[in-house]
Short mmCIF file of C-alpha atoms in Angstrom, two decimals:
data_model
loop_
_atom_site.label_atom_id
_atom_site.label_comp_id
_atom_site.label_asym_id
_atom_site.label_seq_id
_atom_site.Cartn_x
_atom_site.Cartn_y
_atom_site.Cartn_z
CA MET A 1 20.45 13.94 5.28
CA VAL A 2 20.31 10.33 6.40
CA ILE A 3 17.50 9.24 8.73
CA GLY A 4 17.42 5.91 10.53
CA VAL A 5 13.91 4.55 11.00
CA LEU A 6 13.28 1.99 13.73
CA ALA A 7 11.63 -0.81 11.72
CA LEU A 8 10.88 -3.50 14.29
CA GLN A 9 7.09 -3.19 14.07
CA GLY A 10 4.46 -0.61 13.16
CA ALA A 11 3.99 2.12 10.58
CA PHE A 12 7.64 2.71 9.66
CA ILE A 13 7.20 2.55 5.87
CA GLU A 14 4.81 5.50 6.05
CA HIS A 15 7.53 7.61 7.72
CA GLU A 16 10.07 6.57 5.11
CA LYS A 17 7.75 7.63 2.29
CA VAL A 18 7.22 11.11 3.75
CA LEU A 19 10.92 11.60 4.53
CA LYS A 20 11.95 10.48 1.05
CA SER A 21 9.41 12.83 -0.53
CA LEU A 22 11.19 15.63 1.35
CA GLY A 23 14.55 14.59 -0.08
CA ALA A 24 15.96 12.67 2.90
CA GLU A 25 17.66 9.33 2.62
CA CYS A 26 16.28 6.58 4.88
CA PHE A 27 17.43 3.24 6.16
CA GLU A 28 15.65 0.72 8.35
CA ILE A 29 16.93 -0.35 11.74
CA ARG A 30 15.98 -4.00 12.32
CA GLN A 31 19.11 -5.42 13.96
CA LYS A 32 22.43 -4.45 15.47
CA LYS A 33 24.46 -4.32 12.28
CA ASP A 34 22.10 -1.65 10.94
CA LEU A 35 23.46 0.68 13.62
CA GLU A 36 26.89 0.68 12.00
CA ARG A 37 25.52 3.24 9.57
CA HIS A 38 25.74 6.93 10.35
CA MET A 39 22.47 8.77 10.83
CA ASP A 40 21.61 12.44 11.15
CA GLY A 41 18.28 11.70 12.77
CA LEU A 42 16.23 8.86 14.18
CA VAL A 43 12.51 8.14 13.80
CA LEU A 44 10.61 6.03 16.34
CA PRO A 45 7.35 5.19 14.57
CA GLY A 46 3.84 4.35 15.72
CA GLY A 47 2.93 0.77 16.48
CA GLU A 48 2.93 -1.08 19.76
CA SER A 49 5.44 0.31 22.27
CA THR A 50 5.48 -3.00 24.17
CA VAL A 51 6.63 -4.83 21.03
CA MET A 52 9.27 -2.28 20.03
CA GLY A 53 10.54 -1.89 23.58
CA LYS A 54 11.01 -5.61 23.99
CA LEU A 55 12.60 -6.18 20.59
CA MET A 56 15.02 -3.25 21.03
CA VAL A 57 16.42 -4.91 24.13
CA GLU A 58 16.49 -8.44 22.77
CA LEU A 59 18.04 -7.43 19.46
CA ASP A 60 20.65 -5.42 21.36
CA LEU A 61 19.74 -2.02 19.91
CA PHE A 62 18.58 -0.32 23.08
CA GLU A 63 21.82 0.91 24.72
CA ASN A 64 23.33 2.11 21.46
CA LEU A 65 20.24 4.11 20.51
CA LYS A 66 19.83 5.54 24.00
CA GLU A 67 23.42 6.71 24.02
CA GLN A 68 23.03 8.38 20.64
CA ILE A 69 19.85 10.16 21.82
CA LEU A 70 21.62 11.33 25.00
CA ASN A 71 24.49 12.56 22.87
CA GLY A 72 22.12 14.82 20.96
CA LEU A 73 21.05 12.77 17.95
CA PRO A 74 17.80 14.38 16.73
CA VAL A 75 14.94 11.96 17.38
CA PHE A 76 11.30 12.07 16.33
CA GLY A 77 8.85 9.81 18.19
CA THR A 78 5.22 9.45 17.12
CA CYS A 79 2.61 7.75 19.33
CA ALA A 80 4.39 4.57 20.44
CA GLY A 81 7.64 6.41 19.69
CA LEU A 82 6.66 9.12 22.18
CA ILE A 83 6.05 6.40 24.78
CA LEU A 84 9.53 5.01 24.11
CA LEU A 85 11.06 8.45 24.79
CA ALA A 86 9.01 9.36 27.89
CA GLN A 87 10.62 9.47 31.30
CA ASN A 88 7.39 8.29 32.98
CA LEU A 89 4.20 6.53 32.03
CA SER A 90 1.31 7.36 34.36
CA ASN A 91 -0.58 4.10 33.83
CA ASP A 92 2.23 1.63 33.21
CA THR A 93 5.31 0.63 35.19
CA LYS A 94 7.38 0.16 32.04
CA LYS A 95 10.00 2.65 30.99
CA TYR A 96 12.10 2.64 27.83
CA PHE A 97 14.63 5.34 26.84
CA GLY A 98 13.31 7.77 29.46
CA THR A 99 15.19 10.63 27.81
CA LEU A 100 12.24 13.03 27.47
CA PRO A 101 11.20 14.56 30.83
CA VAL A 102 7.47 14.18 30.43
CA THR A 103 4.77 11.93 31.88
CA VAL A 104 2.74 10.16 29.21
CA LYS A 105 -0.58 8.38 29.56
CA ARG A 106 -0.88 5.32 27.32
CA ASN A 107 -4.12 4.66 25.41
CA ALA A 108 -5.29 7.93 26.90
CA TYR A 109 -8.34 8.21 24.63
CA GLY A 110 -9.46 4.62 25.24
CA ARG A 111 -9.88 1.88 22.67
CA GLN A 112 -10.22 2.16 18.90
CA LEU A 113 -13.69 3.74 19.18
CA GLY A 114 -11.91 6.67 20.88
CA SER A 115 -9.58 7.25 17.91
CA PHE A 116 -10.16 10.55 16.11
CA SER A 117 -8.77 13.14 13.75
CA LYS A 118 -8.71 16.90 14.12
CA GLU A 119 -7.11 20.01 12.62
CA GLU A 120 -5.11 21.96 15.15
CA GLU A 121 -2.26 24.42 15.39
CA MET A 122 1.27 23.19 16.11
CA LYS A 123 3.93 25.76 17.04
CA TYR A 124 6.61 26.29 14.31
CA VAL A 125 4.59 24.06 11.97
CA GLY A 126 1.14 25.65 11.53
CA LYS A 127 -2.32 24.22 11.29
CA ILE A 128 -2.19 20.51 10.45
CA PRO A 129 -4.43 17.45 10.47
CA MET A 130 -3.75 15.37 13.58
CA THR A 131 -4.71 11.71 13.58
CA PHE A 132 -4.92 9.96 16.94
CA ILE A 133 -5.01 6.13 16.85
CA ARG A 134 -5.44 4.59 20.33
CA ALA A 135 -3.17 7.46 21.16
CA PRO A 136 -1.37 8.57 24.30
CA TYR A 137 -1.16 12.16 25.46
CA ILE A 138 1.29 14.01 27.67
CA GLU A 139 0.00 14.62 31.18
CA SER A 140 2.81 16.82 32.42
CA VAL A 141 6.17 18.23 31.35
CA ARG A 142 9.23 19.14 33.38
CA GLY A 143 12.22 21.45 32.99
CA ASP A 144 12.89 22.97 29.58
CA VAL A 145 10.34 20.95 27.67
CA GLU A 146 8.54 23.18 25.19
CA VAL A 147 4.87 22.43 24.54
CA LEU A 148 4.18 22.66 20.80
CA ALA A 149 0.55 21.61 20.58
CA LYS A 150 -2.51 20.93 22.68
CA VAL A 151 -5.80 19.32 21.68
CA ASP A 152 -8.80 19.77 23.97
CA GLY A 153 -6.49 20.92 26.73
CA ASN A 154 -4.18 17.89 26.52
CA ILE A 155 -0.55 18.18 25.43
CA VAL A 156 0.07 16.26 22.21
CA ALA A 157 3.41 17.62 20.95
CA VAL A 158 6.61 18.67 22.73
CA ARG A 159 10.22 19.46 21.99
CA TYR A 160 13.12 19.04 24.38
CA GLY A 161 16.53 19.80 22.87
CA ASN A 162 16.80 17.53 19.87
CA GLN A 163 13.90 15.32 20.89
CA LEU A 164 10.52 15.79 19.21
CA GLY A 165 7.67 13.78 20.72
CA ILE A 166 4.11 13.81 19.42
CA SER A 167 1.14 11.62 20.20
CA PHE A 168 -0.50 11.73 16.74
CA HIS A 169 0.41 10.33 13.30
CA PRO A 170 1.46 12.89 10.68
CA GLU A 171 2.87 10.01 8.60
CA VAL A 172 -0.61 8.77 7.69
CA THR A 173 -1.83 12.18 6.49
CA GLN A 174 -1.01 14.01 3.27
CA ASN A 175 0.64 16.79 5.23
CA SER A 176 4.44 16.60 5.60
CA ALA A 177 4.97 19.78 7.65
CA VAL A 178 5.94 18.00 10.90
CA HIS A 179 8.50 15.86 9.06
CA ALA A 180 9.87 18.99 7.38
CA TYR A 181 10.23 20.54 10.83
CA PHE A 182 12.08 17.46 12.08
CA LEU A 183 14.44 17.50 9.09
CA LYS A 184 15.14 21.15 9.91
CA MET A 185 16.11 20.06 13.44
CA CYS A 186 18.47 17.47 11.91
CA ARG A 187 19.99 20.03 9.57
CA GLN A 188 20.61 22.48 12.41
CA LYS A 189 22.34 19.76 14.40
CA GLN A 190 24.41 18.79 11.36
CA ASN A 191 25.47 22.40 10.83
CA ALA A 192 26.36 22.79 14.50
CA LEU A 193 28.55 19.69 14.30
CA LYS A 194 30.27 20.99 11.16
CA THR A 195 31.00 24.33 12.78
CA LEU A 196 32.37 22.53 15.80
CA SER A 197 34.74 20.40 13.77
CA GLY A 198 35.73 23.35 11.59
CA ILE A 199 34.52 21.86 8.29
CA GLY A 200 31.63 24.23 7.69
CA MET B 1 -11.95 11.09 3.07
CA ALA B 2 -9.22 11.92 5.55
CA GLY B 3 -10.20 11.66 9.17
CA SER B 4 -13.27 9.52 8.56
CA ARG B 5 -13.97 6.55 10.80
CA TYR B 6 -13.02 4.18 7.96
CA GLU B 7 -9.68 5.94 7.51
CA LEU B 8 -8.97 5.75 11.25
CA ASN B 9 -9.77 2.04 11.16
CA LYS B 10 -7.46 1.41 8.20
CA GLU B 11 -4.79 3.37 10.06
CA LEU B 12 -5.05 1.17 13.15
CA ALA B 13 -4.26 -1.80 10.87
CA GLN B 14 -1.23 0.15 9.60
CA MET B 15 0.01 0.40 13.18
CA LEU B 16 -0.20 -3.40 13.51
CA LYS B 17 2.04 -4.03 10.50
CA GLY B 18 5.21 -5.98 10.97
CA GLY B 19 3.61 -7.60 13.99
CA VAL B 20 2.10 -10.86 15.14
CA ILE B 21 -1.53 -11.19 16.26
CA MET B 22 -2.03 -14.19 18.51
CA ASP B 23 -5.11 -16.25 19.38
CA VAL B 24 -5.67 -16.43 23.13
CA THR B 25 -8.40 -18.05 25.21
CA THR B 26 -7.67 -16.73 28.72
CA PRO B 27 -6.29 -13.56 30.35
CA GLU B 28 -3.18 -15.56 31.31
CA GLN B 29 -2.53 -16.53 27.70
CA ALA B 30 -3.16 -12.92 26.67
CA LYS B 31 -0.46 -11.75 29.09
CA ILE B 32 1.98 -14.37 27.80
CA ALA B 33 1.25 -13.19 24.26
CA GLU B 34 1.75 -9.52 25.16
CA GLU B 35 5.01 -10.26 26.97
CA ALA B 36 6.21 -12.32 24.03
CA GLY B 37 5.70 -9.29 21.78
CA ALA B 38 2.26 -9.76 20.18
CA CYS B 39 1.02 -6.50 18.61
CA ALA B 40 -2.58 -7.56 19.30
CA VAL B 41 -4.49 -10.57 20.55
CA MET B 42 -7.55 -12.37 19.22
CA ALA B 43 -9.81 -13.34 22.11
CA LEU B 44 -11.75 -16.54 21.52
CA GLU B 45 -13.15 -19.37 23.58
CA ARG B 46 -11.51 -22.13 21.62
CA ILE B 47 -8.59 -21.92 19.25
CA PRO B 48 -9.28 -23.17 15.71
CA ALA B 49 -7.59 -26.56 16.24
CA ASP B 50 -9.99 -27.28 19.11
CA ILE B 51 -12.99 -25.95 17.18
CA ARG B 52 -12.04 -28.37 14.44
CA ALA B 53 -11.67 -31.25 16.92
CA ALA B 54 -14.89 -30.49 18.81
CA GLY B 55 -17.06 -30.05 15.71
CA GLY B 56 -20.58 -28.64 16.02
CA VAL B 57 -21.60 -25.01 15.68
CA SER B 58 -19.07 -22.49 16.89
CA ARG B 59 -20.15 -18.98 17.79
CA MET B 60 -18.93 -15.62 19.10
CA SER B 61 -17.17 -15.91 22.48
CA ASP B 62 -18.74 -14.95 25.81
CA PRO B 63 -18.39 -11.14 26.18
CA LYS B 64 -17.33 -11.64 29.80
CA MET B 65 -14.38 -13.73 28.70
CA ILE B 66 -13.44 -11.10 26.09
CA LYS B 67 -13.68 -8.32 28.69
CA GLY B 68 -11.36 -10.27 30.97
CA ILE B 69 -8.78 -10.28 28.21
CA GLN B 70 -9.33 -6.57 27.49
CA GLU B 71 -8.54 -5.85 31.12
CA ALA B 72 -5.46 -8.07 31.16
CA VAL B 73 -3.53 -6.40 28.33
CA SER B 74 -2.80 -2.92 26.96
CA ILE B 75 -2.44 -3.99 23.30
CA PRO B 76 -5.45 -4.05 20.92
CA VAL B 77 -7.94 -6.88 21.47
CA MET B 78 -9.79 -8.45 18.54
CA ALA B 79 -12.63 -10.97 18.58
CA LYS B 80 -14.45 -13.08 16.03
CA CYS B 81 -18.07 -13.06 14.95
CA ARG B 82 -19.74 -15.43 12.52
CA ILE B 83 -19.94 -14.52 8.84
CA GLY B 84 -23.11 -12.53 8.30
CA HIS B 85 -23.97 -12.36 12.00
CA PHE B 86 -24.36 -8.62 12.41
CA ALA B 87 -25.98 -8.97 15.82
CA GLU B 88 -22.85 -10.64 17.18
CA ALA B 89 -20.86 -7.80 15.62
CA GLN B 90 -23.12 -5.25 17.34
CA ILE B 91 -22.43 -6.96 20.66
CA LEU B 92 -18.68 -6.87 20.07
CA GLU B 93 -18.91 -3.20 19.15
CA ALA B 94 -20.86 -2.54 22.36
CA ILE B 95 -17.99 -3.91 24.46
CA GLU B 96 -15.59 -1.67 22.51
CA ILE B 97 -13.56 -4.35 20.84
CA ASP B 98 -10.65 -2.88 18.83
CA TYR B 99 -11.16 -5.07 15.74
CA ILE B 100 -13.84 -7.58 14.70
CA ASP B 101 -12.81 -10.61 12.66
CA GLU B 102 -15.79 -11.71 10.56
CA SER B 103 -14.37 -15.17 10.44
CA GLU B 104 -14.81 -18.41 8.56
CA VAL B 105 -13.34 -20.17 11.62
CA LEU B 106 -16.77 -19.87 13.25
CA SER B 107 -19.86 -21.45 11.71
CA PRO B 108 -21.32 -19.03 9.14
CA ALA B 109 -24.64 -17.49 10.19
CA ASP B 110 -25.54 -16.47 6.66
CA ASP B 111 -24.67 -18.41 3.53
CA VAL B 112 -25.31 -15.50 1.17
CA TYR B 113 -24.63 -12.16 2.79
CA HIS B 114 -21.64 -10.89 4.72
CA ILE B 115 -22.11 -8.15 7.31
CA ASP B 116 -22.53 -4.61 5.96
CA LYS B 117 -19.44 -3.40 7.76
CA THR B 118 -19.93 0.19 6.65
CA LYS B 119 -22.69 0.43 9.28
CA PHE B 120 -20.19 -0.03 12.12
CA LYS B 121 -17.76 2.36 13.79
CA VAL B 122 -15.52 -0.45 14.94
CA PRO B 123 -13.10 -1.88 12.33
CA PHE B 124 -13.36 -5.28 10.64
CA VAL B 125 -10.78 -7.72 9.32
CA CYS B 126 -11.93 -10.42 6.90
CA GLY B 127 -10.36 -13.49 5.34
CA ALA B 128 -9.82 -13.87 1.60
CA LYS B 129 -8.35 -16.57 -0.59
CA ASP B 130 -8.09 -14.48 -3.74
CA LEU B 131 -8.27 -10.88 -4.88
CA GLY B 132 -11.99 -11.00 -5.68
CA GLU B 133 -12.89 -12.06 -2.15
CA ALA B 134 -10.53 -9.44 -0.69
CA LEU B 135 -12.01 -6.60 -2.73
CA ARG B 136 -15.59 -7.72 -2.05
CA ARG B 137 -14.89 -7.64 1.67
CA ILE B 138 -13.30 -4.20 1.33
CA GLU B 139 -16.34 -3.04 -0.62
CA GLU B 140 -18.49 -4.19 2.31
CA GLY B 141 -16.34 -2.10 4.67
CA ALA B 142 -13.47 -4.32 5.84
CA SER B 143 -10.48 -2.16 6.77
CA MET B 144 -7.98 -5.02 6.93
CA ILE B 145 -7.61 -8.31 5.02
CA ARG B 146 -5.92 -11.58 5.91
CA THR B 147 -5.47 -14.76 3.94
CA LYS B 148 -7.88 -17.47 5.00
CA GLY B 149 -5.31 -20.24 5.00
CA GLU B 150 -6.76 -23.29 6.64
CA PRO B 151 -7.14 -22.50 10.33
CA GLY B 152 -6.29 -24.98 13.03
CA THR B 153 -4.28 -27.28 10.81
CA GLY B 154 -0.69 -26.17 11.39
CA ASP B 155 -0.31 -26.57 7.64
CA VAL B 156 0.79 -23.40 5.85
CA VAL B 157 0.05 -24.60 2.32
CA GLN B 158 -3.31 -22.86 1.94
CA ALA B 159 -2.09 -19.54 3.31
CA VAL B 160 0.75 -19.71 0.79
CA ARG B 161 -1.68 -20.52 -1.99
CA HIS B 162 -3.98 -17.64 -1.06
CA MET B 163 -1.17 -15.11 -0.75
CA ARG B 164 0.38 -16.14 -4.07
CA LYS B 165 -2.98 -16.09 -5.81
CA MET B 166 -3.75 -12.62 -4.52
CA ASN B 167 -0.35 -11.29 -5.55
CA GLN B 168 -0.58 -12.86 -9.01
CA GLU B 169 -3.96 -11.26 -9.56
CA ILE B 170 -2.69 -7.90 -8.34
CA ALA B 171 0.29 -8.17 -10.71
CA ARG B 172 -2.05 -9.04 -13.59
CA ILE B 173 -4.27 -6.01 -12.92
CA THR B 174 -1.26 -3.73 -12.55
CA SER B 175 -0.06 -4.67 -16.05
CA MET B 176 -3.46 -4.33 -17.73
CA ARG B 177 -4.48 -1.65 -20.17
CA GLU B 178 -6.88 0.81 -18.54
CA ASP B 179 -9.73 -0.13 -20.87
CA GLU B 180 -9.51 -3.72 -19.60
CA LEU B 181 -10.23 -2.77 -16.00
CA PHE B 182 -13.99 -2.50 -16.52
CA ASN B 183 -14.25 -6.15 -17.47
CA THR B 184 -12.04 -7.16 -14.54
CA ALA B 185 -14.39 -5.33 -12.19
CA LYS B 186 -17.21 -7.38 -13.70
CA GLU B 187 -15.28 -10.64 -13.30
CA LEU B 188 -14.31 -9.95 -9.70
CA GLN B 189 -17.80 -8.63 -8.88
CA VAL B 190 -16.43 -5.44 -7.39
CA SER B 191 -16.62 -1.75 -8.23
CA TYR B 192 -14.44 -0.25 -10.92
CA ASN B 193 -12.86 2.18 -8.44
CA LEU B 194 -11.37 -0.61 -6.35
CA VAL B 195 -9.92 -2.30 -9.43
CA LYS B 196 -8.53 1.04 -10.54
CA TYR B 197 -6.91 1.51 -7.13
CA VAL B 198 -5.18 -1.86 -7.44
CA HIS B 199 -4.12 -1.03 -11.02
CA GLU B 200 -2.55 2.25 -9.95
CA ASN B 201 -1.01 1.20 -6.64
CA GLY B 202 -0.15 -2.47 -7.15
CA LYS B 203 -1.57 -3.37 -3.76
CA LEU B 204 -4.79 -3.67 -1.80
CA PRO B 205 -6.16 -0.40 -0.41
CA VAL B 206 -5.90 -1.90 3.10
CA VAL B 207 -3.28 -3.80 5.09
CA ASN B 208 -2.96 -7.51 4.23
CA PHE B 209 -1.85 -10.09 6.84
CA ALA B 210 -1.19 -13.82 6.56
CA ALA B 211 -3.31 -16.23 8.57
CA GLY B 212 -4.16 -19.89 8.80
CA GLY B 213 -1.69 -22.67 9.50
CA VAL B 214 1.34 -20.60 10.57
CA ALA B 215 3.16 -22.72 13.19
CA THR B 216 6.89 -21.93 13.09
CA PRO B 217 9.22 -18.91 12.74
CA ALA B 218 10.05 -20.23 9.27
CA ASP B 219 6.35 -20.26 8.33
CA ALA B 220 6.05 -16.65 9.46
CA ALA B 221 9.16 -15.64 7.50
CA LEU B 222 7.85 -17.44 4.42
CA MET B 223 4.58 -15.49 4.54
CA MET B 224 6.40 -12.18 5.07
CA GLN B 225 8.71 -12.87 2.13
CA LEU B 226 5.64 -13.64 0.03
CA GLY B 227 4.37 -10.14 0.79
CA ALA B 228 2.31 -10.40 3.97
CA GLU B 229 2.45 -7.22 6.06
CA GLY B 230 2.13 -9.15 9.33
CA VAL B 231 0.98 -12.51 10.63
CA PHE B 232 -1.88 -14.01 12.60
CA VAL B 233 -0.93 -17.10 14.59
CA GLY B 234 -3.86 -19.08 15.90
CA SER B 235 -3.41 -22.57 17.17
CA GLY B 236 0.33 -22.60 16.38
CA ILE B 237 1.38 -21.03 19.68
CA PHE B 238 -0.76 -22.39 22.49
CA LYS B 239 -0.97 -25.85 20.91
CA SER B 240 2.82 -26.14 20.96
CA GLY B 241 5.20 -27.47 23.61
CA ASP B 242 6.65 -24.14 24.75
CA PRO B 243 4.19 -21.33 23.88
CA LYS B 244 6.22 -18.51 25.43
CA LYS B 245 9.38 -19.30 23.54
CA ARG B 246 7.65 -20.08 20.27
CA ALA B 247 5.60 -16.86 20.44
CA ALA B 248 8.70 -14.73 21.03
CA ALA B 249 10.56 -16.50 18.23
CA ILE B 250 7.74 -15.92 15.73
CA VAL B 251 7.64 -12.22 16.68
CA LYS B 252 11.36 -11.84 15.96
CA ALA B 253 11.06 -13.87 12.78
CA VAL B 254 8.47 -11.41 11.47
CA THR B 255 10.76 -8.42 12.19
CA ASN B 256 13.86 -10.01 10.65
CA TYR B 257 12.20 -12.24 8.08
CA GLN B 258 14.99 -11.80 5.56
CA ASP B 259 17.88 -12.80 7.81
CA ALA B 260 18.28 -16.56 7.46
CA ARG B 261 21.03 -16.71 10.06
CA MET B 262 18.82 -15.15 12.68
CA LEU B 263 15.90 -17.37 11.63
CA ALA B 264 18.13 -20.39 12.17
CA GLU B 265 18.87 -19.26 15.72
CA LEU B 266 15.21 -18.53 16.38
CA SER B 267 14.16 -21.97 15.15
CA GLU B 268 16.41 -23.78 17.60
CA ASP B 269 15.04 -25.63 20.59
CA LEU B 270 11.45 -24.51 20.38
CA GLY B 271 10.09 -27.79 21.65
CA GLU B 272 7.32 -29.57 19.89
CA ALA B 273 5.34 -27.73 17.20
CA MET B 274 1.60 -28.24 17.09
CA VAL B 275 0.51 -31.49 15.57
CA GLY B 276 -0.50 -30.67 12.02
CA ILE B 277 -3.25 -32.00 9.80
CA ASN B 278 -2.35 -32.43 6.13
CA GLU B 279 -4.53 -30.92 3.46
CA GLN B 280 -5.74 -34.34 2.30
CA GLU B 281 -6.81 -35.31 5.81
CA ILE B 282 -9.06 -32.32 6.40
CA GLU B 283 -12.74 -33.03 6.59
CA LEU B 284 -13.94 -29.45 6.97
CA LEU B 285 -12.55 -26.77 4.67
CA MET B 286 -13.14 -23.53 6.55
CA ALA B 287 -11.66 -21.48 3.71
CA GLU B 288 -14.66 -22.41 1.53
CA ARG B 289 -16.93 -20.51 3.91
CA GLY B 290 -17.98 -17.02 2.77
CA LYS B 291 -16.91 -16.00 -0.75
#
């Protein structure tokens, strides 16, 4: 399993460590030639969405990645990564991939003093520590979006097809269950592709 | 201690990695910085080069000015307080600043004690010119470290010296026998547990940025290749000929710091860099403040 990790800014190394500990192979996406490699899944890490969004366009990564996501490449966005996937932002006019039909509120818990950590249940994953750093949450979902977790009534994790969007940071905790779930999504997609092409 | 305030504060620094934190003095500059791709801004009344030129005592900025910048941008906003001035830090915490820089750029308020940063909910970043200073600041509760460099000079030599020194000392501790760590803790005037952490992990327990004298994309790439996890740019941007372009170029240089071809492109046509002051011409060594 080969996972591409968007490595323009933010906590991408933390994701790589967790994915490698689960047996996946990782490579960093910093510029266009990195996209020549095949990937079975894509991680959009936490950091500043404004920085990543801008650099993706200027480094000519945006269209390629968007097309791959629309074509069903499994993608896992955490915090800023969720913002990159969201179709709408309620308190910002910016829009990035817009492939996930949800409305996200940026910095929904306020400034750093509003950051917190909590143990909560996530569907298909179980009870896990959730760390929110100047985090967004999901205000509303549309269509076939499945809500996977809520904290204090706010939606913090969703799945839509092969897109997994969460507003917290499992990569900074000792718990790798969400990453394991994402790798399972990638494996299922891989198997489906194999069946389709008659290899499997 | 997962989930503690200190952990959350260290984790915010993790989210800033691979990014550029820019000094800004007005909401307009803050917007330019955000649009150029800054991952955070440092709100201050005067950038270090001007503090240096003006002389006199320099203090925490006017909270109203900081609030104006908080309202102008959606990225984290940091602000500086004087070394040891815990009342200034309390004020910055009261206006919900995202990170406090207990900074040698301002005039120190205490020539012996730093702020007990463990008493605060809001995170602190502190400057260090060697491993001992870094670990002492961490012991006091800093959740992020930066090199001191020599602010406001446009000369990267001190930041390079501090980063190399820190890395050499980390490498030395990593290769020590375990029974030698006790004495190192004594030498560095820090607790054994911190030295043990460095011995086992080969790095500081918090994120480490470069700061002080970074003026060009090449400077930023140099610091990243030397092991910085991100870069502060103070006077280098808004003291230059074309701040917008230079800021965006430094941001890209930090992301692709190993690609010389791209760095060459980024370094083209940036207009005039800030006027630098050489090490020998400096009258006030800010890096000697707070040890």
